[in-house]
Amino acid sequence: MSFPWANQYNPKNPFMRWMDDRLPLPRLVYNAVGAGYPVPRNLNYFWNFGVLAGAALAIQIVTGIVLAMHYAANAGVAFQSVEHIMRNVNGGWFLRYAHANGASMFFIVVYLHIFRGLYYGSYKAPREMVWLLGLVIFLLMMATAFMGYVLPWGQMSFWGAKVITGLFGAIPLVGEPIQIWLLGGYAPDNAALNRFFSLHYLLPFVIAGVIVLHIWALHIPGSGNPTGIEVKGPQDTVPFHPYYTAKDGFGLGIFLLVFAILLFFAPNYLGHPDNYIEANPLSTPAHIVPEWYFWPFYAILRAFTVDFILPAKLWGVLAMFGSILLLFFLPWLDKSPVRSGNFRPKFKMFFWILVVDVLILGYCGGAPAEEPYVMISQVASAYYFAHFLIILPLISLSERPLPLPNSIIEAVLKGKSGSTLSTGTQTAVSAPAE
Amino acid sequence: MVRPIGILAGLGFVAVLLWSLVWGAVAFIQEPPQPTAEHEFHKHPRDAGLSSAGLLGKYDRQQLQRGFQVYKEVCAACHGLKYVAFRDLQDLGYSEAEVKAIADQWAIETPSVNPETGEAATRKNLPADNFPSPYPNEVAARAANNNALPPDLSLIAKARHDGSNYVYSLLTGYRDPSPELLREFPDSKPGQGLYHNPYFANLNIAMPPPIVSEGQVTYTDGTRPTVDQMSKDVAAFLTWTAEPKLEQRKSAGLASLVFILVFCFLAWGAYKNVWRGEPH
Ligand code: HEM
């Protein structure tokens, strides 16, 4: 499960030795995130985001549990109970703003984490399972955040829930019964709010469980690195602790800095004003939009405007779910044996087009469903599908990768390791611009 | 196997999207979207210059008290403040006794029950009570307002884009519709019981101009009660009702930033120190 040269856990303290014989939990930690886990020495800052996502989950769980002590999941009083938290509970405003903005921070770091994986080919063998489990976490996060946003029972909570659960109604025959079954009624109501609260409390712990599997699967081959070549010997690695604990500590500081600026100085910047109006089934908001982290998918959903064999709405739903599900097939769609985008000139170009494309989709998803945004979403959605399903499978046929270094240590010494901190900057192959 | 199926699925999605695009483009050319009155004549809020705005802005207690006075004497006739309690007014600098008096003398009483007969009744407000709603229910509110519903104002400054400035702009924004507007969109002439206001989403609001003349409220602190001043003051007050913890939030934020910056600095040092001499 690890490299033969990994440090061995060797407790000196008699209590730790006693413990190790009975419950070797410290040994597990030592081997997982301690000095017993050898890691490539050339990781750049893009490798910080996994740990940061873990930190974000911890923050959500802690703030969420305390919020749940004051929150009331009943459609008659939910909105009021959130205002009670904001006004009367000690530090309640802090908890709630931390939780709401913590969700945004969680998605920011997870998106960077995912795009890191896309650029460096982290999804390729032998790390396919790590990638697949990561996608499971992403789906669970989206479900959790969606249901969490319903809890304050504001206008966007209600109408967002109505629109998203309404998507199931597009499925032929079984759609409507499924929708009613999910909501416990014809429209979001007390029954829906209660089950959403129950699941919103449950899913983060399921996520924590899948994270354990994600890291377990990662530790079988060990971490990847910006060159994409595998570790060959002890000179290629450093122990996780203290090298990467120190680096992650600094990364955590920057994360907290951004988080604090949002939370304390712009706590409602990423939210929608309509969610400060209590849910009213009789008054539809002018523009129903989900939270920002769903915008790219919302744009894809709304890009299908014409019936073509299937109704447009069904196409939209299929495409929206398809846009995420296709990522599960990525390890088998992109067959280039070279992992890192640093050595794949064509791939690299298309990768950056994809980044811009997703940003455009995000912008259109947050904009009202009118022209020119719909037409732009159509072009951008078409590129999104073409990128993963057509371009990636085909470019590896014609692409000539740049020569790979022989080993990580050689790349490091030549300043070509792709670590953003490498001293030699006269590299032919540079790391992606940040 | 995955790749051929993937490519087929990809071509399918791309084809349907481009098909949608073609139809959208044709419709766009044949029937270009008509400009609407809201699109062309709606205005974004003007800056009220409130002291609470900005990174370190704080409330001006004098102004909040004046704003409260405007709310009490003008807006409270139609708008509730159901998430705010009388005792919260101590935050504005009123003493406990003053708050008690304000609650006691409030024009609208709080619903209660007659202790002898058990019948519905009302009683005077206590500091622990929230501001009572001016109407017993929505039907009554609409009946008294030409079928429009005056919203509760507790959260209004957060429930609209740029809410604090919006309240100020709305109150000072009443005017006759411009000739260009009437020429281009004759339908947007305000109907019965509606008033033109370019800051309101659909340009015609059912609220009669509430602040109309200088001196409508008599300030005790010597500030000249112009229409603009009263509108600013009540906007400041409603900012406070929506975000009473704004000052705690900002000062906690400042302390956190200092703490986190020190942490970053130390963590950076530790990181550099650990990696010194280790090629990477
Ligand atoms: C995967 C981690 C989590 C995510 C992404 C998440 C996301 C969210 C979001 C977006 C909201 C709406 C915030 C708002 O606008 O007010 C929310 C509300 C809430 N969440 Fe979570 N949450 C997570 C974990 C938890 C956990 C572990 C709990 C513990 C029970 C929890 C309890 C609550 C409660 C009580 C609310 C309603 C109060 C409020 O709206 O502020 N959450 N959550």
JSON list of C-alpha atoms and ligand atoms in Angstrom, two decimals, chain A residues 56-73 78 81-82 85-86 92 95-104 106-107 137 140-153 157 197-205 207-208 268 271-272 275-276 291 293-294, ligand 1:
[
{"chain": "A", "resi": 56, "resn": "ALA", "atom": "CA", "xyz": [-14.37, 23.12, 4.25]},
{"chain": "A", "resi": 57, "resn": "LEU", "atom": "CA", "xyz": [-16.38, 19.98, 5.04]},
{"chain": "A", "resi": 58, "resn": "ALA", "atom": "CA", "xyz": [-15.28, 20.14, 8.67]},
{"chain": "A", "resi": 59, "resn": "ILE", "atom": "CA", "xyz": [-16.34, 23.79, 8.87]},
{"chain": "A", "resi": 60, "resn": "GLN", "atom": "CA", "xyz": [-19.75, 22.95, 7.34]},
{"chain": "A", "resi": 61, "resn": "ILE", "atom": "CA", "xyz": [-20.32, 20.10, 9.79]},
{"chain": "A", "resi": 62, "resn": "VAL", "atom": "CA", "xyz": [-19.37, 22.10, 12.86]},
{"chain": "A", "resi": 63, "resn": "THR", "atom": "CA", "xyz": [-21.32, 25.25, 11.94]},
{"chain": "A", "resi": 64, "resn": "GLY", "atom": "CA", "xyz": [-24.22, 23.14, 10.64]},
{"chain": "A", "resi": 65, "resn": "ILE", "atom": "CA", "xyz": [-24.61, 21.13, 13.82]},
{"chain": "A", "resi": 66, "resn": "VAL", "atom": "CA", "xyz": [-24.77, 24.27, 15.94]},
{"chain": "A", "resi": 67, "resn": "LEU", "atom": "CA", "xyz": [-27.21, 25.92, 13.50]},
{"chain": "A", "resi": 68, "resn": "ALA", "atom": "CA", "xyz": [-29.41, 22.82, 13.72]},
{"chain": "A", "resi": 69, "resn": "MET", "atom": "CA", "xyz": [-29.74, 23.41, 17.47]},
{"chain": "A", "resi": 70, "resn": "HIS", "atom": "CA", "xyz": [-31.57, 26.66, 16.76]},
{"chain": "A", "resi": 71, "resn": "TYR", "atom": "CA", "xyz": [-33.18, 26.02, 13.42]},
{"chain": "A", "resi": 72, "resn": "ALA", "atom": "CA", "xyz": [-36.76, 24.74, 13.12]},
{"chain": "A", "resi": 73, "resn": "ALA", "atom": "CA", "xyz": [-37.60, 22.64, 10.05]},
{"chain": "A", "resi": 78, "resn": "ALA", "atom": "CA", "xyz": [-38.32, 28.06, 9.29]},
{"chain": "A", "resi": 81, "resn": "SER", "atom": "CA", "xyz": [-36.11, 30.67, 12.99]},
{"chain": "A", "resi": 82, "resn": "VAL", "atom": "CA", "xyz": [-33.27, 31.69, 10.67]},
{"chain": "A", "resi": 85, "resn": "ILE", "atom": "CA", "xyz": [-30.50, 32.83, 14.61]},
{"chain": "A", "resi": 86, "resn": "MET", "atom": "CA", "xyz": [-29.36, 36.04, 12.93]},
{"chain": "A", "resi": 92, "resn": "GLY", "atom": "CA", "xyz": [-25.78, 33.29, 15.39]},
{"chain": "A", "resi": 95, "resn": "LEU", "atom": "CA", "xyz": [-22.65, 30.73, 12.35]},
{"chain": "A", "resi": 96, "resn": "ARG", "atom": "CA", "xyz": [-25.12, 31.32, 9.59]},
{"chain": "A", "resi": 97, "resn": "TYR", "atom": "CA", "xyz": [-22.88, 33.49, 7.44]},
{"chain": "A", "resi": 98, "resn": "ALA", "atom": "CA", "xyz": [-20.04, 31.01, 8.00]},
{"chain": "A", "resi": 99, "resn": "HIS", "atom": "CA", "xyz": [-22.25, 28.13, 6.90]},
{"chain": "A", "resi": 100, "resn": "ALA", "atom": "CA", "xyz": [-23.72, 29.87, 3.85]},
{"chain": "A", "resi": 101, "resn": "ASN", "atom": "CA", "xyz": [-20.36, 31.24, 2.66]},
{"chain": "A", "resi": 102, "resn": "GLY", "atom": "CA", "xyz": [-18.63, 28.05, 3.76]},
{"chain": "A", "resi": 103, "resn": "ALA", "atom": "CA", "xyz": [-20.72, 26.23, 1.17]},
{"chain": "A", "resi": 104, "resn": "SER", "atom": "CA", "xyz": [-19.41, 28.63, -1.48]},
{"chain": "A", "resi": 106, "resn": "PHE", "atom": "CA", "xyz": [-16.36, 24.42, -0.43]},
{"chain": "A", "resi": 107, "resn": "PHE", "atom": "CA", "xyz": [-17.41, 24.62, -4.07]},
{"chain": "A", "resi": 137, "resn": "ILE", "atom": "CA", "xyz": [-18.46, 13.19, -3.49]},
{"chain": "A", "resi": 140, "resn": "LEU", "atom": "CA", "xyz": [-23.37, 14.26, -2.87]},
{"chain": "A", "resi": 141, "resn": "MET", "atom": "CA", "xyz": [-22.15, 17.81, -2.26]},
{"chain": "A", "resi": 142, "resn": "MET", "atom": "CA", "xyz": [-24.49, 19.16, -4.88]},
{"chain": "A", "resi": 143, "resn": "ALA", "atom": "CA", "xyz": [-27.42, 17.30, -3.33]},
{"chain": "A", "resi": 144, "resn": "THR", "atom": "CA", "xyz": [-26.44, 18.52, 0.13]},
{"chain": "A", "resi": 145, "resn": "ALA", "atom": "CA", "xyz": [-26.05, 22.14, -0.93]},
{"chain": "A", "resi": 146, "resn": "PHE", "atom": "CA", "xyz": [-29.29, 22.09, -2.89]},
{"chain": "A", "resi": 147, "resn": "MET", "atom": "CA", "xyz": [-31.25, 20.79, 0.09]},
{"chain": "A", "resi": 148, "resn": "GLY", "atom": "CA", "xyz": [-29.44, 23.15, 2.47]},
{"chain": "A", "resi": 149, "resn": "TYR", "atom": "CA", "xyz": [-30.46, 26.12, 0.38]},
{"chain": "A", "resi": 150, "resn": "VAL", "atom": "CA", "xyz": [-34.10, 25.09, 0.79]},
{"chain": "A", "resi": 151, "resn": "LEU", "atom": "CA", "xyz": [-33.91, 25.17, 4.59]},
{"chain": "A", "resi": 152, "resn": "PRO", "atom": "CA", "xyz": [-34.13, 28.95, 5.20]},
{"chain": "A", "resi": 153, "resn": "TRP", "atom": "CA", "xyz": [-37.44, 28.80, 3.27]},
{"chain": "A", "resi": 157, "resn": "SER", "atom": "CA", "xyz": [-35.37, 28.26, -1.53]},
{"chain": "A", "resi": 197, "resn": "PHE", "atom": "CA", "xyz": [-33.49, 18.81, 6.54]},
{"chain": "A", "resi": 198, "resn": "SER", "atom": "CA", "xyz": [-33.12, 15.17, 7.51]},
{"chain": "A", "resi": 199, "resn": "LEU", "atom": "CA", "xyz": [-31.07, 14.42, 4.39]},
{"chain": "A", "resi": 200, "resn": "HIS", "atom": "CA", "xyz": [-29.11, 17.65, 4.64]},
{"chain": "A", "resi": 201, "resn": "TYR", "atom": "CA", "xyz": [-27.99, 16.51, 8.07]},
{"chain": "A", "resi": 202, "resn": "LEU", "atom": "CA", "xyz": [-27.20, 13.00, 6.87]},
{"chain": "A", "resi": 203, "resn": "LEU", "atom": "CA", "xyz": [-25.35, 13.51, 3.59]},
{"chain": "A", "resi": 204, "resn": "PRO", "atom": "CA", "xyz": [-22.28, 15.38, 4.92]},
{"chain": "A", "resi": 205, "resn": "PHE", "atom": "CA", "xyz": [-21.45, 12.31, 6.98]},
{"chain": "A", "resi": 207, "resn": "ILE", "atom": "CA", "xyz": [-19.50, 12.49, 2.17]},
{"chain": "A", "resi": 208, "resn": "ALA", "atom": "CA", "xyz": [-17.02, 12.06, 5.01]},
{"chain": "A", "resi": 268, "resn": "ASN", "atom": "CA", "xyz": [-24.55, 38.37, 1.13]},
{"chain": "A", "resi": 271, "resn": "GLY", "atom": "CA", "xyz": [-26.49, 35.13, -2.19]},
{"chain": "A", "resi": 272, "resn": "HIS", "atom": "CA", "xyz": [-29.69, 36.31, -3.81]},
{"chain": "A", "resi": 275, "resn": "ASN", "atom": "CA", "xyz": [-34.03, 34.70, -0.26]},
{"chain": "A", "resi": 276, "resn": "TYR", "atom": "CA", "xyz": [-34.61, 37.37, 2.38]},
{"chain": "A", "resi": 291, "resn": "GLU", "atom": "CA", "xyz": [-26.78, 29.37, -6.20]},
{"chain": "A", "resi": 293, "resn": "TYR", "atom": "CA", "xyz": [-22.09, 26.99, -8.07]},
{"chain": "A", "resi": 294, "resn": "PHE", "atom": "CA", "xyz": [-24.91, 25.46, -10.08]},
{"chain": "C", "resi": 1, "resn": "HEM", "atom": "C1", "xyz": [-21.46, 19.13, 2.68]},
{"chain": "C", "resi": 1, "resn": "HEM", "atom": "C2", "xyz": [-21.53, 20.04, 3.59]},
{"chain": "C", "resi": 1, "resn": "HEM", "atom": "C3", "xyz": [-22.64, 21.09, 3.63]},
{"chain": "C", "resi": 1, "resn": "HEM", "atom": "C4", "xyz": [-23.02, 21.97, 2.66]},
{"chain": "C", "resi": 1, "resn": "HEM", "atom": "C5", "xyz": [-22.42, 22.11, 1.25]},
{"chain": "C", "resi": 1, "resn": "HEM", "atom": "C6", "xyz": [-24.11, 22.77, 3.21]},
{"chain": "C", "resi": 1, "resn": "HEM", "atom": "C7", "xyz": [-24.80, 23.79, 2.54]},
{"chain": "C", "resi": 1, "resn": "HEM", "atom": "C8", "xyz": [-25.83, 24.56, 3.06]},
{"chain": "C", "resi": 1, "resn": "HEM", "atom": "C9", "xyz": [-26.43, 25.70, 2.41]},
{"chain": "C", "resi": 1, "resn": "HEM", "atom": "C10", "xyz": [-26.07, 26.23, 1.02]},
{"chain": "C", "resi": 1, "resn": "HEM", "atom": "C11", "xyz": [-27.37, 26.21, 3.26]},
{"chain": "C", "resi": 1, "resn": "HEM", "atom": "C12", "xyz": [-28.25, 27.46, 3.03]},
{"chain": "C", "resi": 1, "resn": "HEM", "atom": "C13", "xyz": [-27.57, 28.66, 3.69]},
{"chain": "C", "resi": 1, "resn": "HEM", "atom": "C14", "xyz": [-28.42, 29.89, 3.73]},
{"chain": "C", "resi": 1, "resn": "HEM", "atom": "O1", "xyz": [-28.60, 30.53, 2.69]},
{"chain": "C", "resi": 1, "resn": "HEM", "atom": "O2", "xyz": [-28.93, 30.22, 4.81]},
{"chain": "C", "resi": 1, "resn": "HEM", "atom": "C15", "xyz": [-27.39, 25.39, 4.43]},
{"chain": "C", "resi": 1, "resn": "HEM", "atom": "C16", "xyz": [-28.24, 25.59, 5.51]},
{"chain": "C", "resi": 1, "resn": "HEM", "atom": "C17", "xyz": [-28.25, 24.79, 6.64]},
{"chain": "C", "resi": 1, "resn": "HEM", "atom": "N1", "xyz": [-27.41, 23.73, 6.94]},
{"chain": "C", "resi": 1, "resn": "HEM", "atom": "FE1", "xyz": [-25.92, 23.05, 5.74]},
{"chain": "C", "resi": 1, "resn": "HEM", "atom": "N2", "xyz": [-24.38, 22.34, 4.50]},
{"chain": "C", "resi": 1, "resn": "HEM", "atom": "C18", "xyz": [-23.50, 21.32, 4.79]},
{"chain": "C", "resi": 1, "resn": "HEM", "atom": "C19", "xyz": [-23.44, 20.63, 5.98]},
{"chain": "C", "resi": 1, "resn": "HEM", "atom": "C20", "xyz": [-24.34, 20.76, 7.05]},
{"chain": "C", "resi": 1, "resn": "HEM", "atom": "C21", "xyz": [-24.32, 19.95, 8.25]},
{"chain": "C", "resi": 1, "resn": "HEM", "atom": "C22", "xyz": [-23.34, 18.83, 8.57]},
{"chain": "C", "resi": 1, "resn": "HEM", "atom": "C23", "xyz": [-25.34, 20.39, 9.03]},
{"chain": "C", "resi": 1, "resn": "HEM", "atom": "C24", "xyz": [-25.69, 19.82, 10.42]},
{"chain": "C", "resi": 1, "resn": "HEM", "atom": "C25", "xyz": [-26.84, 19.40, 10.67]},
{"chain": "C", "resi": 1, "resn": "HEM", "atom": "C26", "xyz": [-26.02, 21.48, 8.34]},
{"chain": "C", "resi": 1, "resn": "HEM", "atom": "C27", "xyz": [-27.12, 22.20, 8.82]},
{"chain": "C", "resi": 1, "resn": "HEM", "atom": "C28", "xyz": [-27.74, 23.25, 8.18]},
{"chain": "C", "resi": 1, "resn": "HEM", "atom": "C29", "xyz": [-28.84, 24.02, 8.71]},
{"chain": "C", "resi": 1, "resn": "HEM", "atom": "C30", "xyz": [-29.53, 23.82, 10.07]},
{"chain": "C", "resi": 1, "resn": "HEM", "atom": "C31", "xyz": [-29.17, 24.99, 7.74]},
{"chain": "C", "resi": 1, "resn": "HEM", "atom": "C32", "xyz": [-30.29, 26.06, 7.81]},
{"chain": "C", "resi": 1, "resn": "HEM", "atom": "C33", "xyz": [-29.84, 27.32, 8.48]},
{"chain": "C", "resi": 1, "resn": "HEM", "atom": "C34", "xyz": [-29.47, 28.39, 7.49]},
{"chain": "C", "resi": 1, "resn": "HEM", "atom": "O3", "xyz": [-30.10, 28.47, 6.45]},
{"chain": "C", "resi": 1, "resn": "HEM", "atom": "O4", "xyz": [-28.57, 29.15, 7.79]},
{"chain": "C", "resi": 1, "resn": "HEM", "atom": "N3", "xyz": [-25.38, 21.67, 7.14]},
{"chain": "C", "resi": 1, "resn": "HEM", "atom": "N4", "xyz": [-26.44, 24.39, 4.29]}
]
